[in-house]
Amino acid sequence: MRTNYCGLINAQYLDQAVTLYGWVHRRRDHGGVIFIDLRDREGLVQVVCDPDNAPAFQIAEKIRNEFVLRVTGKVRPRPAGTANPNLVSGEIEVLVQSIEILNASLTPPFLMDDENLSEAVRLEHRYLDLRRPQMQANLRLRYKVAMAVRVFLDQHGFIDVETPMLTKSTPEGARDYLVPSRVNTGHFFALPQSPQLFKQLLMVAGFDRYYQITKCFRDEDLRADRQPEFTQIDIETSFLNETQIMALMEEMICGVFKNVMNIDLPNPFPRLTHAEAMFKYGSDKPDLRVPLVLTDLTDVMQDVEFKVFREAALKNGGRVAALRVPGGGALSRKEIDDYTSFVAIYGAKGLAYIKVNALEKGTEGLQSPILKFLPEPVVRIILERSGAKDGDLIFFGADKSQVVNEALGALRAKVGHDRGFAESAWKPLWVVDFPMFERDEEENRWKALHHPFTSPADGHEDLLETDPGKALSRAYDMVLNGSEIGGGSVRIHRQEVQSKVFRALNIGADEANEKFGFLLEALQYGAPPHGGIAFGLDRIVTMMAGAESIREVIAFPKTQRAQCLLTHAPSAVGEKQLRELHIKLRNM
Amino acid sequence: MRTNYCGLINAQYLDQAVTLYGWVHRRRDHGGVIFIDLRDREGLVQVVCDPDNAPAFQIAEKIRNEFVLRVTGKVRPRPAGTANPNLVSGEIEVLVQSIEILNASLTPPFLMDDENLSEAVRLEHRYLDLRRPQMQANLRLRYKVAMAVRVFLDQHGFIDVETPMLTKSTPEGARDYLVPSRVNTGHFFALPQSPQLFKQLLMVAGFDRYYQITKCFRDEDLRADRQPEFTQIDIETSFLNETQIMALMEEMICGVFKNVMNIDLPNPFPRLTHAEAMFKYGSDKPDLRVPLVLTDLTDVMQDVEFKVFREAALKNGGRVAALRVPGGGALSRKEIDDYTSFVAIYGAKGLAYIKVNALEKGTEGLQSPILKFLPEPVVRIILERSGAKDGDLIFFGADKSQVVNEALGALRAKVGHDRGFAESAWKPLWVVDFPMFERDEEENRWKALHHPFTSPADGHEDLLETDPGKALSRAYDMVLNGSEIGGGSVRIHRQEVQSKVFRALNIGADEANEKFGFLLEALQYGAPPHGGIAFGLDRIVTMMAGAESIREVIAFPKTQRAQCLLTHAPSAVGEKQLRELHIKLRNM
């Protein structure tokens, strides 16, 4: 049996006999001696095969990259001057006594330390790609995070309860993945978009504290960095209010970062209301590593000559705001054009700016095509509010608030990172006091900003009927470095409030009963006050790993076309299978 | 905030002020005082509301069963003689200072201590059913088992790696649940029947030790106690042989029983070869709580006059065996008839027997209609081999081995439990040395007894081609009290052996490549020797809970018709949803 992992042998094992199992990472012949870097999940060790040991040497001569070996030998110091400080095992090597080839390998399509491989090649041979030390580290990090969460929640009285994967289709929000039922002809299960309703029912059932680390499914177009199936750390508790839940979850996330990465997150996390976040950062998930903030100017632009600003300032729901870029006067024409194209993605029709110079001469030294349309007192307010200094540049956004916020919010983060303002640190925060609803302009109705089971804020219950757009909720999002990593709320625990919210969402009584009747009924049988949160495990681990994509922290991910390049799923299936499920393909 | 769980308050909290949250389990008015049994997940506490406390008393008067309350009060001893020894809190009560009704409840359809409820009513109101202390205990037991497994595996270097839920359909064995792909027109994902291939790929990828507690899916007819989705403790390791894997898994299961239930399982577990198990117990999952064993008589029946026995003994693959029932002479005609009907379920055409009496007179005192067809030396061998004593009864089976084994194997367990021979203890064992294949008579081909990735035994590789029926595998099953709770094997890690097995299974090269090409390829790139096991979590917890059905240890199970009575899944879905998936219903 194995005595040691390759990657963990160090000088403390000197002179010991060891038995190792691993893969040939590299083989070198040097001065008639064969050197093998033997790799296992813990890392590399140098194995040395002398020609004196003829039986082993003959085997070693046959060895190629990625062969699987069993090696016995003795740990000895590397010769002076040949230590490798990058390896745990860098001071020692193993002198081979015997080698056994447990399996051969064809020449792999890439080496385990190749970089910049095409993702397609990696995914097609994922079993090789996962041998790469970075991928090994990513998946072990993922495991450590999940296990740290489990241990924390266990210590705090939460129990893991499994909820169904084959459940009911209630399309609201994202598209369901459907599963035809063979036994119940013409009927379909849906894969869960989240265990939301089941965890609420577990609270009604008195479990008090629930968690689950579970797969969720959304059949969305995968433009962003998404996967058809993703993993949620799903948590619910009874009898705690939002302050208590947030404190507990903050403690959990801080503990995970400390235990797994030895990082101290700020304690406590700052809190921003949704309104403040939009006002200052143009985003409900601001990247606080970037210290820049927006300057609101709506109030002073209502009378200016510059039509774009004036109209935005006068429009109901319009906004004029500025983003000061310290030292931004050095931006080239090309850079400013690129930022203009960038904000266009968010619907901004242009990107006005002022270059700030010679402030000792008042507004005279400013440079901008729009200056002539702005009265000097307004320009002075811009300078004052934004805190402009010589050499700065001020960008402007003027449009519907949503466009201004999205454009300047994204620009703030981009310029901040481009220009080196971002502190390379971990900047979590809570965003709270979200509106209950947002307007779906296309469908001309209110949509739940979080989900329809989110409780309205205390005292906002009547607004559900009188002025839904003004109603705030008891939702909270945990944001880290510009990503929402968790979202939750205190839920509705009274049936009449739940019904009111359905009405505000234009879900009629029949539809509500058809889709959510079991919840409405459950709320009438002693549902406790309860709330919870769901964290995106993939996203958190991606950030901790410093990876580019969640695919880097998922063992067998799908492509953006929702395909598995390794197994070739999805695939065509037999007519017999379809017939048993009472379905057929449409003519295409 | 809550100071205590109701069910955990005891005399150590006397005179302390407490704040409790819970449900009204029962309310009694007694001598002008209101007594409330307040229940939370930890149990009950008696809450006393005096009329002196008018505000609280007025609220208490409105309270009905299953209302949710917040109660503050003071812990005091119960009056002498009124202690309830069945409750942790039985020596104390809480004198109410204030009560708040957090939510009301309609009169529930059943009380939380009702017994013998119809399962349909329970499942329709599962959120109430789960409040029942037994269900709370079952799901917490389940959690403790799963967590104990995780902690053990963590300590032994295993890491949890998530494998895909949306994967490729490779119908072999059970039917797949299919998921139509919207993006990949006309193609389907399948839900995994197990993560078998992915865990093997993780071994190829060098993860060394993997586990996952994960949902698996089989679209089978749910005659037995099965569910469409079930939970598997899935484990795989590299570089260990079957002896080492079994030792580790035995240690794990023993640890779980010790930690969770304080039960010491035998150490080590007995091991039986598959051949021995069939020979002695007529079963590959014998219930060792029943000490009875079968007596083989095939060799002595080849010349007897009794045709049923003679033909079975002479037939290729036939068997004659006996089951001695100590004291079975007392069985009534009716009881013997019932057992005859029982074995008929397994295909036995009759159930011959001999009543044993007056052995001091040799065979004279025996009673049986078949005695006259059996020569006396054969009868003496029957008595001798079976160890018959006065008052015993000997049952016989004679048919194809499979029928004899199934019939007498089942009869052995049934008679053993009926007649009180079963020790009420935990009797685990390993069954090893399984055949690689079993004959599928209907399809006239070999089928894998475990699965097609199971390694043949050392030296049995050639038999795959020359005599597949004789080839043994490196599979092992963990059996507990007559149920298979885990099954595993050392896997094939060489591509050429895997191809041989596919050929033996009549899976052609094209089909093998189409279905399992990625595995065959992976085996060529340095696949390590590896093996593993999968345990059925639902089954293990059901046994530990002493429950009748796995539905008792699943929060939201499906019925035997694969329906969820709570949410009414599966359900009809909209035409738009189907259209997006490029499918339509067949005319029915």
mmCIF file of C-alpha atoms in Angstrom, chain A residues 1-2 5 21-23 40-41 66-69 101-109 124-128 130-132 135-136 139-140 142-143 146-147 150-151 153-154 156-169 171 175-189 191 198-199 201-215 217 219-221 228-231 237-240 244 493-495 514 518 521-529 537-538 554-556 558 560-564 566-573 575 577-588, chain B residues 1-2 5 21-23 40-41 66-69 101-109 124-128 130-131 135-136 139-140 142-143 146-147 150-151 153-154 156-169 171 175-189 191 198-199 201-215 217 219-221 228-231 237-240 244 493-495 514 518 521-529 537-538 554-556 558 560-564 566-573 575 577-588:
data_model
loop_
_atom_site.group_PDB
_atom_site.id
_atom_site.type_symbol
_atom_site.label_atom_id
_atom_site.label_comp_id
_atom_site.label_asym_id
_atom_site.label_seq_id
_atom_site.Cartn_x
_atom_site.Cartn_y
_atom_site.Cartn_z
ATOM 1 C CA MET A 1 0.000 0.000 0.000
ATOM 2 C CA ARG A 2 0.949 3.602 -0.503
ATOM 3 C CA TYR A 5 1.499 11.007 -1.383
ATOM 4 C CA TYR A 21 1.550 5.663 -6.746
ATOM 5 C CA GLY A 22 1.384 8.309 -9.394
ATOM 6 C CA TRP A 23 1.614 9.533 -12.943
ATOM 7 C CA ASP A 40 -0.243 12.589 -7.641
ATOM 8 C CA ARG A 41 -2.983 14.844 -6.399
ATOM 9 C CA GLU A 66 1.242 9.905 -18.019
ATOM 10 C CA PHE A 67 2.069 6.252 -17.426
ATOM 11 C CA VAL A 68 0.752 5.131 -14.034
ATOM 12 C CA LEU A 69 3.442 3.731 -11.754
ATOM 13 C CA ILE A 101 3.864 0.031 -14.650
ATOM 14 C CA LEU A 102 0.218 -0.132 -13.567
ATOM 15 C CA ASN A 103 -1.053 1.289 -16.816
ATOM 16 C CA ALA A 104 0.406 2.788 -19.956
ATOM 17 C CA SER A 105 -0.773 5.959 -21.647
ATOM 18 C CA LEU A 106 -0.996 7.065 -25.218
ATOM 19 C CA THR A 107 0.721 10.363 -25.836
ATOM 20 C CA PRO A 108 -1.769 12.809 -24.341
ATOM 21 C CA PRO A 109 -3.134 15.586 -26.544
ATOM 22 C CA GLU A 124 -13.129 17.031 -24.718
ATOM 23 C CA HIS A 125 -10.420 15.413 -22.606
ATOM 24 C CA ARG A 126 -11.618 16.661 -19.294
ATOM 25 C CA TYR A 127 -10.192 13.611 -17.474
ATOM 26 C CA LEU A 128 -6.747 14.825 -18.562
ATOM 27 C CA LEU A 130 -8.516 17.744 -14.467
ATOM 28 C CA ARG A 131 -5.049 16.286 -13.830
ATOM 29 C CA ARG A 132 -3.591 19.754 -14.196
ATOM 30 C CA MET A 135 -7.835 22.142 -11.775
ATOM 31 C CA GLN A 136 -6.965 19.802 -8.917
ATOM 32 C CA LEU A 139 -11.936 21.353 -7.153
ATOM 33 C CA ARG A 140 -10.307 20.815 -3.796
ATOM 34 C CA ARG A 142 -14.542 23.924 -3.932
ATOM 35 C CA TYR A 143 -14.747 20.926 -1.634
ATOM 36 C CA ALA A 146 -18.579 23.312 0.819
ATOM 37 C CA MET A 147 -17.300 21.331 3.782
ATOM 38 C CA ARG A 150 -21.460 22.242 6.281
ATOM 39 C CA VAL A 151 -19.420 22.258 9.469
ATOM 40 C CA LEU A 153 -24.150 25.084 9.687
ATOM 41 C CA ASP A 154 -23.972 21.817 11.614
ATOM 42 C CA HIS A 156 -25.356 26.142 14.372
ATOM 43 C CA GLY A 157 -28.127 23.557 14.428
ATOM 44 C CA PHE A 158 -28.947 23.475 10.725
ATOM 45 C CA ILE A 159 -29.790 20.124 9.204
ATOM 46 C CA ASP A 160 -29.410 19.100 5.585
ATOM 47 C CA VAL A 161 -32.762 17.935 4.202
ATOM 48 C CA GLU A 162 -32.938 16.731 0.618
ATOM 49 C CA THR A 163 -35.729 18.171 -1.508
ATOM 50 C CA PRO A 164 -37.024 16.651 -4.759
ATOM 51 C CA MET A 165 -35.266 16.924 -8.097
ATOM 52 C CA LEU A 166 -38.373 15.759 -9.933
ATOM 53 C CA THR A 167 -40.903 18.388 -9.076
ATOM 54 C CA LYS A 168 -43.617 20.600 -10.450
ATOM 55 C CA SER A 169 -43.280 23.034 -13.305
ATOM 56 C CA PRO A 171 -42.640 28.708 -14.924
ATOM 57 C CA ARG A 175 -37.537 28.493 -18.110
ATOM 58 C CA ASP A 176 -37.909 25.041 -16.546
ATOM 59 C CA TYR A 177 -36.124 21.923 -17.650
ATOM 60 C CA LEU A 178 -38.907 19.391 -18.152
ATOM 61 C CA VAL A 179 -38.892 15.636 -17.631
ATOM 62 C CA PRO A 180 -41.669 13.657 -19.326
ATOM 63 C CA SER A 181 -43.418 11.165 -17.082
ATOM 64 C CA ARG A 182 -43.782 7.681 -18.483
ATOM 65 C CA VAL A 183 -46.336 6.501 -15.943
ATOM 66 C CA ASN A 184 -48.444 9.653 -15.913
ATOM 67 C CA THR A 185 -49.165 10.015 -19.569
ATOM 68 C CA GLY A 186 -48.795 13.502 -20.997
ATOM 69 C CA HIS A 187 -47.529 14.946 -17.746
ATOM 70 C CA PHE A 188 -44.121 16.388 -16.940
ATOM 71 C CA PHE A 189 -41.888 16.910 -13.986
ATOM 72 C CA LEU A 191 -36.181 20.110 -12.442
ATOM 73 C CA PHE A 198 -39.763 23.099 -0.311
ATOM 74 C CA LYS A 199 -37.527 24.874 2.145
ATOM 75 C CA LEU A 201 -42.548 23.991 3.653
ATOM 76 C CA LEU A 202 -39.795 22.558 5.841
ATOM 77 C CA MET A 203 -40.090 25.667 7.990
ATOM 78 C CA VAL A 204 -43.860 25.172 8.156
ATOM 79 C CA ALA A 205 -43.045 21.598 9.172
ATOM 80 C CA GLY A 206 -41.041 22.886 12.106
ATOM 81 C CA PHE A 207 -37.498 21.895 11.120
ATOM 82 C CA ASP A 208 -36.412 25.327 12.339
ATOM 83 C CA ARG A 209 -33.050 25.369 10.564
ATOM 84 C CA TYR A 210 -32.491 23.818 7.149
ATOM 85 C CA TYR A 211 -29.713 23.777 4.639
ATOM 86 C CA GLN A 212 -28.805 21.968 1.490
ATOM 87 C CA ILE A 213 -26.004 22.214 -1.035
ATOM 88 C CA THR A 214 -27.904 21.263 -4.108
ATOM 89 C CA LYS A 215 -28.181 21.455 -7.856
ATOM 90 C CA PHE A 217 -31.563 24.126 -13.063
ATOM 91 C CA ASP A 219 -32.935 26.591 -19.081
ATOM 92 C CA GLU A 220 -31.719 30.051 -20.002
ATOM 93 C CA ASP A 221 -29.608 31.260 -22.847
ATOM 94 C CA PRO A 228 -27.738 24.863 -17.098
ATOM 95 C CA GLU A 229 -27.153 23.254 -13.713
ATOM 96 C CA PHE A 230 -25.516 25.123 -10.891
ATOM 97 C CA THR A 231 -25.035 24.585 -7.198
ATOM 98 C CA THR A 237 -34.413 29.416 9.337
ATOM 99 C CA SER A 238 -37.484 30.171 11.399
ATOM 100 C CA PHE A 239 -37.967 32.888 13.988
ATOM 101 C CA LEU A 240 -35.028 35.078 12.963
ATOM 102 C CA GLN A 244 -30.181 38.125 12.727
ATOM 103 C CA HIS A 493 -45.642 33.648 6.380
ATOM 104 C CA ARG A 494 -49.254 34.857 6.227
ATOM 105 C CA GLN A 495 -51.530 33.574 3.566
ATOM 106 C CA GLU A 514 -53.005 25.965 -9.648
ATOM 107 C CA PHE A 518 -49.986 23.858 -1.624
ATOM 108 C CA GLU A 521 -52.645 26.077 2.100
ATOM 109 C CA ALA A 522 -49.525 25.441 4.142
ATOM 110 C CA LEU A 523 -49.424 29.088 5.205
ATOM 111 C CA GLN A 524 -52.808 28.597 6.871
ATOM 112 C CA TYR A 525 -51.672 25.832 9.184
ATOM 113 C CA GLY A 526 -49.319 27.598 11.522
ATOM 114 C CA ALA A 527 -46.506 28.784 9.276
ATOM 115 C CA PRO A 528 -43.790 30.344 11.430
ATOM 116 C CA PRO A 529 -42.047 33.605 10.538
ATOM 117 C CA LEU A 537 -21.338 28.064 -4.730
ATOM 118 C CA ASP A 538 -19.922 28.067 -8.257
ATOM 119 C CA ILE A 554 -16.942 22.551 -12.133
ATOM 120 C CA ALA A 555 -15.643 19.062 -12.814
ATOM 121 C CA PHE A 556 -17.729 18.401 -15.922
ATOM 122 C CA LYS A 558 -21.346 22.299 -20.233
ATOM 123 C CA GLN A 560 -22.223 27.921 -23.643
ATOM 124 C CA ARG A 561 -24.275 25.816 -26.069
ATOM 125 C CA ALA A 562 -25.254 23.617 -23.107
ATOM 126 C CA GLN A 563 -23.322 20.662 -24.438
ATOM 127 C CA CYS A 564 -20.913 18.274 -22.748
ATOM 128 C CA LEU A 566 -16.754 14.834 -23.212
ATOM 129 C CA THR A 567 -19.845 12.612 -23.271
ATOM 130 C CA HIS A 568 -21.608 14.348 -26.173
ATOM 131 C CA ALA A 569 -24.716 15.047 -24.138
ATOM 132 C CA PRO A 570 -27.380 15.906 -25.049
ATOM 133 C CA SER A 571 -27.783 13.277 -27.740
ATOM 134 C CA ALA A 572 -30.401 11.695 -29.944
ATOM 135 C CA VAL A 573 -32.399 8.932 -28.255
ATOM 136 C CA GLU A 575 -37.788 6.007 -30.906
ATOM 137 C CA GLN A 577 -37.639 5.666 -25.492
ATOM 138 C CA LEU A 578 -39.726 8.525 -26.864
ATOM 139 C CA ARG A 579 -42.706 6.264 -27.420
ATOM 140 C CA GLU A 580 -42.590 5.106 -23.808
ATOM 141 C CA LEU A 581 -42.705 8.750 -22.752
ATOM 142 C CA HIS A 582 -45.684 9.498 -25.012
ATOM 143 C CA ILE A 583 -43.827 12.228 -26.838
ATOM 144 C CA LYS A 584 -42.470 12.716 -30.314
ATOM 145 C CA LEU A 585 -40.238 15.229 -31.976
ATOM 146 C CA ARG A 586 -41.855 18.048 -33.866
ATOM 147 C CA ASN A 587 -41.096 18.283 -37.535
ATOM 148 C CA MET A 588 -38.173 20.583 -37.866
ATOM 149 C CA MET B 1 -34.513 35.907 20.415
ATOM 150 C CA ARG B 2 -35.105 32.347 21.479
ATOM 151 C CA TYR B 5 -35.636 24.956 22.430
ATOM 152 C CA TYR B 21 -40.956 29.730 19.903
ATOM 153 C CA GLY B 22 -43.151 26.814 19.034
ATOM 154 C CA TRP B 23 -46.424 25.255 18.008
ATOM 155 C CA ASP B 40 -40.635 22.630 18.626
ATOM 156 C CA ARG B 41 -38.284 20.327 16.820
ATOM 157 C CA GLU B 66 -50.924 24.348 15.802
ATOM 158 C CA PHE B 67 -50.936 28.092 16.396
ATOM 159 C CA VAL B 68 -47.388 29.454 16.355
ATOM 160 C CA LEU B 69 -46.412 31.273 19.546
ATOM 161 C CA ILE B 101 -49.487 34.686 18.466
ATOM 162 C CA LEU B 102 -47.105 34.698 15.495
ATOM 163 C CA ASN B 103 -49.502 32.861 13.257
ATOM 164 C CA ALA B 104 -52.850 31.136 13.560
ATOM 165 C CA SER B 105 -53.769 27.743 12.172
ATOM 166 C CA LEU B 106 -56.883 26.258 10.726
ATOM 167 C CA THR B 107 -57.883 23.039 12.423
ATOM 168 C CA PRO B 108 -55.391 20.596 10.978
ATOM 169 C CA PRO B 109 -56.711 17.519 9.155
ATOM 170 C CA GLU B 124 -51.082 15.558 0.792
ATOM 171 C CA HIS B 125 -50.298 17.559 3.912
ATOM 172 C CA ARG B 126 -46.679 16.577 4.188
ATOM 173 C CA TYR B 127 -45.781 19.891 5.882
ATOM 174 C CA LEU B 128 -48.019 18.821 8.767
ATOM 175 C CA LEU B 130 -43.375 16.223 8.977
ATOM 176 C CA ARG B 131 -44.220 17.968 12.246
ATOM 177 C CA MET B 135 -40.857 12.157 11.062
ATOM 178 C CA GLN B 136 -38.726 14.842 12.701
ATOM 179 C CA LEU B 139 -35.095 13.129 8.943
ATOM 180 C CA ARG B 140 -32.658 14.111 11.660
ATOM 181 C CA ARG B 142 -30.922 10.729 8.028
ATOM 182 C CA TYR B 143 -28.948 13.917 8.390
ATOM 183 C CA ALA B 146 -25.065 11.539 6.025
ATOM 184 C CA MET B 147 -22.962 13.889 8.131
ATOM 185 C CA ARG B 150 -19.004 12.971 5.321
ATOM 186 C CA VAL B 151 -16.857 13.414 8.401
ATOM 187 C CA LEU B 153 -14.631 10.327 4.405
ATOM 188 C CA ASP B 154 -13.158 13.774 4.978
ATOM 189 C CA HIS B 156 -9.783 9.670 5.178
ATOM 190 C CA GLY B 157 -8.842 12.051 2.397
ATOM 191 C CA PHE B 158 -11.939 11.700 0.234
ATOM 192 C CA ILE B 159 -13.249 14.801 -1.467
ATOM 193 C CA ASP B 160 -16.801 15.472 -2.586
ATOM 194 C CA VAL B 161 -16.872 16.258 -6.312
ATOM 195 C CA GLU B 162 -20.186 17.081 -7.953
ATOM 196 C CA THR B 163 -20.960 15.232 -11.170
ATOM 197 C CA PRO B 164 -23.562 16.323 -13.735
ATOM 198 C CA MET B 165 -27.297 15.820 -13.356
ATOM 199 C CA LEU B 166 -27.871 16.575 -17.011
ATOM 200 C CA THR B 167 -25.934 13.882 -18.762
ATOM 201 C CA LYS B 168 -25.991 11.363 -21.560
ATOM 202 C CA SER B 169 -28.588 8.675 -22.076
ATOM 203 C CA PRO B 171 -29.923 2.933 -21.505
ATOM 204 C CA ARG B 175 -34.827 3.146 -18.035
ATOM 205 C CA ASP B 176 -33.495 6.715 -18.135
ATOM 206 C CA TYR B 177 -35.414 9.833 -17.231
ATOM 207 C CA LEU B 178 -34.974 12.096 -20.242
ATOM 208 C CA VAL B 179 -34.752 15.878 -20.425
ATOM 209 C CA PRO B 180 -35.388 17.474 -23.811
ATOM 210 C CA SER B 181 -32.820 20.053 -24.831
ATOM 211 C CA ARG B 182 -34.206 23.351 -26.051
ATOM 212 C CA VAL B 183 -30.977 24.611 -27.567
ATOM 213 C CA ASN B 184 -29.917 21.332 -29.178
ATOM 214 C CA THR B 185 -32.975 20.570 -31.202
ATOM 215 C CA GLY B 186 -34.205 16.989 -31.034
ATOM 216 C CA HIS B 187 -31.591 15.968 -28.486
ATOM 217 C CA PHE B 188 -32.060 14.854 -24.902
ATOM 218 C CA PHE B 189 -30.159 14.794 -21.667
ATOM 219 C CA LEU B 191 -30.711 12.154 -15.501
ATOM 220 C CA PHE B 198 -17.968 10.193 -13.943
ATOM 221 C CA LYS B 199 -16.441 8.837 -10.779
ATOM 222 C CA LEU B 201 -13.192 9.530 -14.922
ATOM 223 C CA LEU B 202 -12.330 11.364 -11.713
ATOM 224 C CA MET B 203 -10.025 8.488 -10.856
ATOM 225 C CA VAL B 204 -8.458 8.740 -14.316
ATOM 226 C CA ALA B 205 -8.086 12.456 -13.542
ATOM 227 C CA GLY B 206 -6.063 11.602 -10.447
ATOM 228 C CA PHE B 207 -8.400 12.730 -7.666
ATOM 229 C CA ASP B 208 -7.453 9.544 -5.849
ATOM 230 C CA ARG B 209 -10.378 9.520 -3.425
ATOM 231 C CA TYR B 210 -13.837 10.751 -4.359
ATOM 232 C CA TYR B 211 -17.227 10.723 -2.745
ATOM 233 C CA GLN B 212 -20.606 12.272 -3.287
ATOM 234 C CA ILE B 213 -23.970 11.933 -1.621
ATOM 235 C CA THR B 214 -26.144 12.440 -4.623
ATOM 236 C CA LYS B 215 -29.480 11.845 -6.274
ATOM 237 C CA PHE B 217 -32.783 8.421 -11.072
ATOM 238 C CA ASP B 219 -37.618 5.274 -14.346
ATOM 239 C CA GLU B 220 -38.687 1.824 -13.226
ATOM 240 C CA ASP B 221 -42.047 0.474 -12.228
ATOM 241 C CA PRO B 228 -37.932 7.545 -8.989
ATOM 242 C CA GLU B 229 -35.138 9.526 -7.346
ATOM 243 C CA PHE B 230 -33.042 8.069 -4.595
ATOM 244 C CA THR B 231 -29.871 9.010 -2.801
ATOM 245 C CA THR B 237 -10.701 5.295 -4.731
ATOM 246 C CA SER B 238 -7.577 4.574 -6.711
ATOM 247 C CA PHE B 239 -4.804 2.111 -5.909
ATOM 248 C CA LEU B 240 -6.718 0.030 -3.359
ATOM 249 C CA GLN B 244 -8.587 -2.692 1.331
ATOM 250 C CA HIS B 493 -8.812 0.047 -15.775
ATOM 251 C CA ARG B 494 -7.462 -1.409 -19.015
ATOM 252 C CA GLN B 495 -9.134 -0.555 -22.271
ATOM 253 C CA GLU B 514 -21.262 5.478 -29.367
ATOM 254 C CA PHE B 518 -15.203 8.630 -23.778
ATOM 255 C CA GLU B 521 -10.598 6.619 -24.597
ATOM 256 C CA ALA B 522 -9.953 7.686 -21.011
ATOM 257 C CA LEU B 523 -8.749 4.186 -20.154
ATOM 258 C CA GLN B 524 -5.952 4.612 -22.701
ATOM 259 C CA TYR B 525 -4.450 7.682 -21.055
ATOM 260 C CA GLY B 526 -3.083 6.303 -17.825
ATOM 261 C CA ALA B 527 -6.147 5.113 -15.949
ATOM 262 C CA PRO B 528 -5.099 3.975 -12.482
ATOM 263 C CA PRO B 529 -6.368 0.772 -10.898
ATOM 264 C CA LEU B 537 -28.773 6.063 1.880
ATOM 265 C CA ASP B 538 -32.558 5.799 1.862
ATOM 266 C CA ILE B 554 -37.654 11.092 2.587
ATOM 267 C CA ALA B 555 -39.033 14.566 3.168
ATOM 268 C CA PHE B 556 -41.125 14.777 0.002
ATOM 269 C CA LYS B 558 -43.442 10.207 -4.558
ATOM 270 C CA GLN B 560 -45.858 4.233 -6.072
ATOM 271 C CA ARG B 561 -47.430 5.919 -9.095
ATOM 272 C CA ALA B 562 -44.475 8.346 -9.103
ATOM 273 C CA GLN B 563 -46.660 11.266 -8.110
ATOM 274 C CA CYS B 564 -46.196 13.979 -5.509
ATOM 275 C CA LEU B 566 -48.451 17.626 -2.214
ATOM 276 C CA THR B 567 -47.475 19.620 -5.301
ATOM 277 C CA HIS B 568 -49.344 17.468 -7.844
ATOM 278 C CA ALA B 569 -46.235 16.779 -9.855
ATOM 279 C CA PRO B 570 -45.999 15.653 -12.575
ATOM 280 C CA SER B 571 -48.496 17.944 -14.236
ATOM 281 C CA ALA B 572 -49.612 19.121 -17.640
ATOM 282 C CA VAL B 573 -47.500 21.885 -19.120
ATOM 283 C CA GLU B 575 -48.050 24.156 -25.397
ATOM 284 C CA GLN B 577 -43.158 25.059 -23.242
ATOM 285 C CA LEU B 578 -43.414 21.948 -25.403
ATOM 286 C CA ARG B 579 -42.926 23.915 -28.578
ATOM 287 C CA GLU B 580 -39.737 25.454 -27.230
ATOM 288 C CA LEU B 581 -38.473 21.930 -26.563
ATOM 289 C CA HIS B 582 -39.358 20.763 -30.085
ATOM 290 C CA ILE B 583 -41.571 17.991 -28.783
ATOM 291 C CA LYS B 584 -45.239 17.255 -28.779
ATOM 292 C CA LEU B 585 -47.456 14.753 -27.087
ATOM 293 C CA ARG B 586 -48.389 11.646 -28.999
ATOM 294 C CA ASN B 587 -52.027 11.089 -29.663
ATOM 295 C CA MET B 588 -53.297 8.977 -26.862
#
